[in-house]
Coordinates of C-alpha atoms and ligand atoms in Angstrom, one line a residue:
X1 CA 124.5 71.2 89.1
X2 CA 124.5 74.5 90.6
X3 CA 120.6 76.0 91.5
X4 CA 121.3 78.6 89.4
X5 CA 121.0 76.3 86.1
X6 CA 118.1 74.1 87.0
X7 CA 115.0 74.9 85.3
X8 CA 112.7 76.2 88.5
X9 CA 109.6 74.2 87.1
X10 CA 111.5 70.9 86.7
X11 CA 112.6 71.5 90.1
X12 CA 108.8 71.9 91.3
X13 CA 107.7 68.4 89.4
X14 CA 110.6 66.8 91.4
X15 CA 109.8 68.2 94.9
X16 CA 106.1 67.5 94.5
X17 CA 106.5 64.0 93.0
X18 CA 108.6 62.6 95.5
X19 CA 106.3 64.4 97.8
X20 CA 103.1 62.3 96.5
X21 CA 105.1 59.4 96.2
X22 CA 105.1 59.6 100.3
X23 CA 101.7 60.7 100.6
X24 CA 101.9 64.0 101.2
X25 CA 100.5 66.7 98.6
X26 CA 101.4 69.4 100.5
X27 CA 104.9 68.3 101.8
X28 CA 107.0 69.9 98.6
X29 CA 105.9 73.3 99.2
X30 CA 108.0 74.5 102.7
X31 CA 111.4 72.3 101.7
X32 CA 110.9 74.7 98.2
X33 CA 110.4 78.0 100.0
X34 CA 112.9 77.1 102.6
X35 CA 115.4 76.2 99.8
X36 CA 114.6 79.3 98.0
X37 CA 115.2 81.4 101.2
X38 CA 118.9 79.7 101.3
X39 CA 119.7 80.4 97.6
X40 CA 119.0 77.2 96.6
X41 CA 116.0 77.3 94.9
X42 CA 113.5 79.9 93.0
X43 CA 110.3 79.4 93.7
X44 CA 109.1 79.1 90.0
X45 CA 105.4 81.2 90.4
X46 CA 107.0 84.2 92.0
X47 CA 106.6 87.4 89.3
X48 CA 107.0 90.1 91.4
X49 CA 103.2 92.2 90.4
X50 CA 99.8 91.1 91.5
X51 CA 97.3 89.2 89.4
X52 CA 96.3 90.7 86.3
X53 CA 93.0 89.7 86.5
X54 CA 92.5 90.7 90.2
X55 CA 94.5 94.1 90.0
X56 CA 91.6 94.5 86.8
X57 CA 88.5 93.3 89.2
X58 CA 89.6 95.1 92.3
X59 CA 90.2 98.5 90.4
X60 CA 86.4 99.1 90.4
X61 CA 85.6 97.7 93.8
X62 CA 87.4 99.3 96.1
X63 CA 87.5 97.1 99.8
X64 CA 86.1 100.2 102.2
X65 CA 86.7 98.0 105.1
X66 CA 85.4 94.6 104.0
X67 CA 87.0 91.2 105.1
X68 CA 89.0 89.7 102.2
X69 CA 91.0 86.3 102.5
X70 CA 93.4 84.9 99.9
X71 CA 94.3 81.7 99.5
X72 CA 97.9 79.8 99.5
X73 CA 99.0 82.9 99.4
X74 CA 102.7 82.5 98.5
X75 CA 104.5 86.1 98.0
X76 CA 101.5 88.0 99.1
X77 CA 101.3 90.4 95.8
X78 CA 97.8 90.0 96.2
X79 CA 96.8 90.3 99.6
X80 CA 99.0 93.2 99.4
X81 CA 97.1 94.5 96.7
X82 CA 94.0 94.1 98.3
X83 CA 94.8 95.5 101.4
X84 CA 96.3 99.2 99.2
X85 CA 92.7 98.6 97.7
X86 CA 90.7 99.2 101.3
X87 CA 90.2 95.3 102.3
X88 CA 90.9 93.6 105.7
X89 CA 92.9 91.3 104.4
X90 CA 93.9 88.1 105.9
X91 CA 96.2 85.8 103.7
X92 CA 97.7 82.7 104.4
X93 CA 99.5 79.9 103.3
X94 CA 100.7 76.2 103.9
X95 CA 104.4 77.1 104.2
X96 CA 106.0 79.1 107.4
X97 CA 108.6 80.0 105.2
X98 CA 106.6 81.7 102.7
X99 CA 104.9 83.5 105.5
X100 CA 108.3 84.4 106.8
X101 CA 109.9 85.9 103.2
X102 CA 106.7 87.7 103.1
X103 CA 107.1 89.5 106.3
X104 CA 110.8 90.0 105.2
X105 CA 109.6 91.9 102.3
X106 CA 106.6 93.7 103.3
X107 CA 107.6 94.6 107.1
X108 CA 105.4 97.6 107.7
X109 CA 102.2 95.2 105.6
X110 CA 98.7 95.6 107.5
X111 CA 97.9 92.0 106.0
X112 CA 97.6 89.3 108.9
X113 CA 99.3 86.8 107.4
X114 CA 98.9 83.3 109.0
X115 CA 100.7 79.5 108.2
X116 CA 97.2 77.4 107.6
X117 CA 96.2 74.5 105.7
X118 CA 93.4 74.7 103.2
X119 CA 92.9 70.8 103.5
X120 CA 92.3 71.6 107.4
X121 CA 91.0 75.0 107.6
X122 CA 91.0 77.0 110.7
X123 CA 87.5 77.2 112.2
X124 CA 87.5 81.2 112.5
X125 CA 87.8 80.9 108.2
X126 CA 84.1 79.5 107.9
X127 CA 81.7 82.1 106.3
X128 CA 83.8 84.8 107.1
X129 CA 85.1 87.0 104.1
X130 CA 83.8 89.3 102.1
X131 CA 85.6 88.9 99.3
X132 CA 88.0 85.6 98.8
X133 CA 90.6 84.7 96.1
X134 CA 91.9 81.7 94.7
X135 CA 94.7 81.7 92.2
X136 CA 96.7 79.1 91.0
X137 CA 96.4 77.0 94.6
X138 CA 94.0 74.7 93.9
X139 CA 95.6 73.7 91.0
X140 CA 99.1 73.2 92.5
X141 CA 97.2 70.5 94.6
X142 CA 96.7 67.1 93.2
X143 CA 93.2 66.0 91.5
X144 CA 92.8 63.1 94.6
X145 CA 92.0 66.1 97.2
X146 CA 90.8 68.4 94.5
X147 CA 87.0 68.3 95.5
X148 CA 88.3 68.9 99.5
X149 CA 90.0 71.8 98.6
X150 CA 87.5 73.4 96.8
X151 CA 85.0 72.7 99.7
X152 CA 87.1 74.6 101.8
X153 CA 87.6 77.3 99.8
X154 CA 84.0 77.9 99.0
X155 CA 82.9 77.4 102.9
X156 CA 85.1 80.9 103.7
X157 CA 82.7 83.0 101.7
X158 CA 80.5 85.2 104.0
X159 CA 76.6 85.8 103.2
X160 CA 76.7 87.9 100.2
X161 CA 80.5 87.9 99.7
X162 CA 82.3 87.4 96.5
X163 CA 84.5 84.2 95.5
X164 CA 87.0 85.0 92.3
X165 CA 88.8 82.0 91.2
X166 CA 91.5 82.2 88.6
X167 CA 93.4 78.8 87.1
X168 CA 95.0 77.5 83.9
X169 CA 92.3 75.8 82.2
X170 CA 92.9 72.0 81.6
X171 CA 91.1 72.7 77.9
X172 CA 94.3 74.7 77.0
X173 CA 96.3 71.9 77.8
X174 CA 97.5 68.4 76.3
X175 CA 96.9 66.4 78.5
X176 CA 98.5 63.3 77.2
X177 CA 101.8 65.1 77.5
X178 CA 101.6 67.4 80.4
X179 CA 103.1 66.8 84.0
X180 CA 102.2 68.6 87.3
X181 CA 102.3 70.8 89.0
X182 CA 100.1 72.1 88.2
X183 CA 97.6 70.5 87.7
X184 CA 94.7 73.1 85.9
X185 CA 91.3 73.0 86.3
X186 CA 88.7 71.7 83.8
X187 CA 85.4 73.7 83.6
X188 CA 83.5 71.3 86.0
X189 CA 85.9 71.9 88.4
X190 CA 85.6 75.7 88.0
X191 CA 81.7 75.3 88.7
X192 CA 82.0 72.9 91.2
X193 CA 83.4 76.5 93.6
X194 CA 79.4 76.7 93.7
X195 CA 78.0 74.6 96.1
X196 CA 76.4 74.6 99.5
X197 CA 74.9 78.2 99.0
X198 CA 77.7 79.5 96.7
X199 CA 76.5 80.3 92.7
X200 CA 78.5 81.3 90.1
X201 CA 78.1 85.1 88.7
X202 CA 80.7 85.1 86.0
X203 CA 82.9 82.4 84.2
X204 CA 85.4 83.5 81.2
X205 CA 88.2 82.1 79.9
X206 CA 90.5 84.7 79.5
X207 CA 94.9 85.1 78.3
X208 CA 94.0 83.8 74.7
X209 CA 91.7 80.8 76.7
X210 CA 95.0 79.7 78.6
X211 CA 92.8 81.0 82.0
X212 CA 89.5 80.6 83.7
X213 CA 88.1 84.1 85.7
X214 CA 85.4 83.2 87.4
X215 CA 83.3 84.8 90.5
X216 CA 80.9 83.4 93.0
X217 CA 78.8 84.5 95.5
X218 CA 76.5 83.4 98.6
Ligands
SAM301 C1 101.3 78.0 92.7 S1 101.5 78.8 94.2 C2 100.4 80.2 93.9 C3 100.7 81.3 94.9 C4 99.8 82.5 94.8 N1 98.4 82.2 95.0 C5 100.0 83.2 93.4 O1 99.1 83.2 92.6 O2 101.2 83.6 93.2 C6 100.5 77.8 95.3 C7 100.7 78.3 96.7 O3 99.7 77.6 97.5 C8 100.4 77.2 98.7 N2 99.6 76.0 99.1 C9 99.6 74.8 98.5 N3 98.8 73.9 99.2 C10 98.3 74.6 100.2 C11 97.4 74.3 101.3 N4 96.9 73.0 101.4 N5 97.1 75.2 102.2 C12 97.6 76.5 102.0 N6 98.4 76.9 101.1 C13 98.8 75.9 100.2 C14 101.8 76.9 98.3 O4 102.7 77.0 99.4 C15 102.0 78.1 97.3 O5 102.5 79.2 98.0

């Protein structure tokens, strides 16, 4: 069946089960943005726009310099984002070829962009943003190493730096029916961002209650 005709989600489920079923949570993501750079697959949460819930936040805080950090940060809309907003913006993300389309497509970016694994963080990450975002990554891992990654993503906020996290909430979901990824996020999980110095500020549910928005700090 050509690539053209199969459904880019289904495509996703297959990649990351046979992935699991070897172990691996994080093994479907480069062969999908590899496949994607060679026609052969779309990678299914690539919209083309930024956030709308960061785009909203960050329109009132501009960066002015400060460190910001996204997470698995796929086709970059919103470390580009923050870095137009006045953020120091370091992004990364698990696959090399993500990072690669990303350079492809924003050449002239002042983003560092870096290939990095969020379930074995570079040192130089720890306490060390001002402002750090999380959307949709978590979830697209796997509850078994839920609770590592959200240790590692809470240990790169800085003293008195911000945390926004922003996932489909499990609540909206059936989950008797559903198959990841992804995997959304139940409120515990949500809260569970604050811990080892980190609180939470704000937590909504927002997009009709599909979405948690929350935001942290240390
Ligand atoms: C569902 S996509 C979301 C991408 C982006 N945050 C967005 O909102 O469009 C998840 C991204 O996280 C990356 N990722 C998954 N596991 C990761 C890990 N352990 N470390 C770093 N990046 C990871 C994937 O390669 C993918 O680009």
């Amino acid at each position: 069946m050509p690539h053209d005709v199969i459904d880019p989600d289904e495509d996703a489920r297959r990649r990351a089960e046979l992935a699991l079923a070897a172990g691996d949570p994080t093994g479907w993501f480069e062969p999908l943005y590899a496949a994607a750079e060679a026609g052969q697959a779309v990678v299914p949460w690539f919209r083309g726009e930024p956030s709308r819930e960061l785009a909203e936040w960050v329109a009132g805080r501009p960066g002015d310099g400060r460190r910001a950090l996204v997470v698995g940060c796929g086709m970059a809309d919103d470390a580009e984002l923050l870095a137009a907003s006045g953020y120091e913006t370091t992004a990364f993300d698990v696959s090399p070829s993500a990072i690669k389309a990303v350079l492809t497509r924003f050449p002239d970016t002042r983003v560092s962009y870096r290939t990095a694994d969020l379930l074995a963080p570079p040192a130089d990450f720890h306490h060390a943003f001002d402002l750090v975002v999380e959307i949709l990554t978590v979830q697209s891992l796997p509850k078994e190493v839920r609770d590592a990654a959200i240790a590692s993503v809470a240990g790169f906020v800085a003293p008195g730096g911000t945390l926004v996290v922003g996932a489909v909430a499990e609540e909206s979901i059936d989950l008797d029916t559903w198959s990841g990824p992804p995997w959304p996020l139940n409120r515990a999980e949500v809260e569970s961002f604050a811990r080892d110095g980190v609180t939470l500020t704000e937590l909504q549910r927002v997009r009709d209650d599909v979405r948690w928005w929350a935001e942290f700090t240390r």
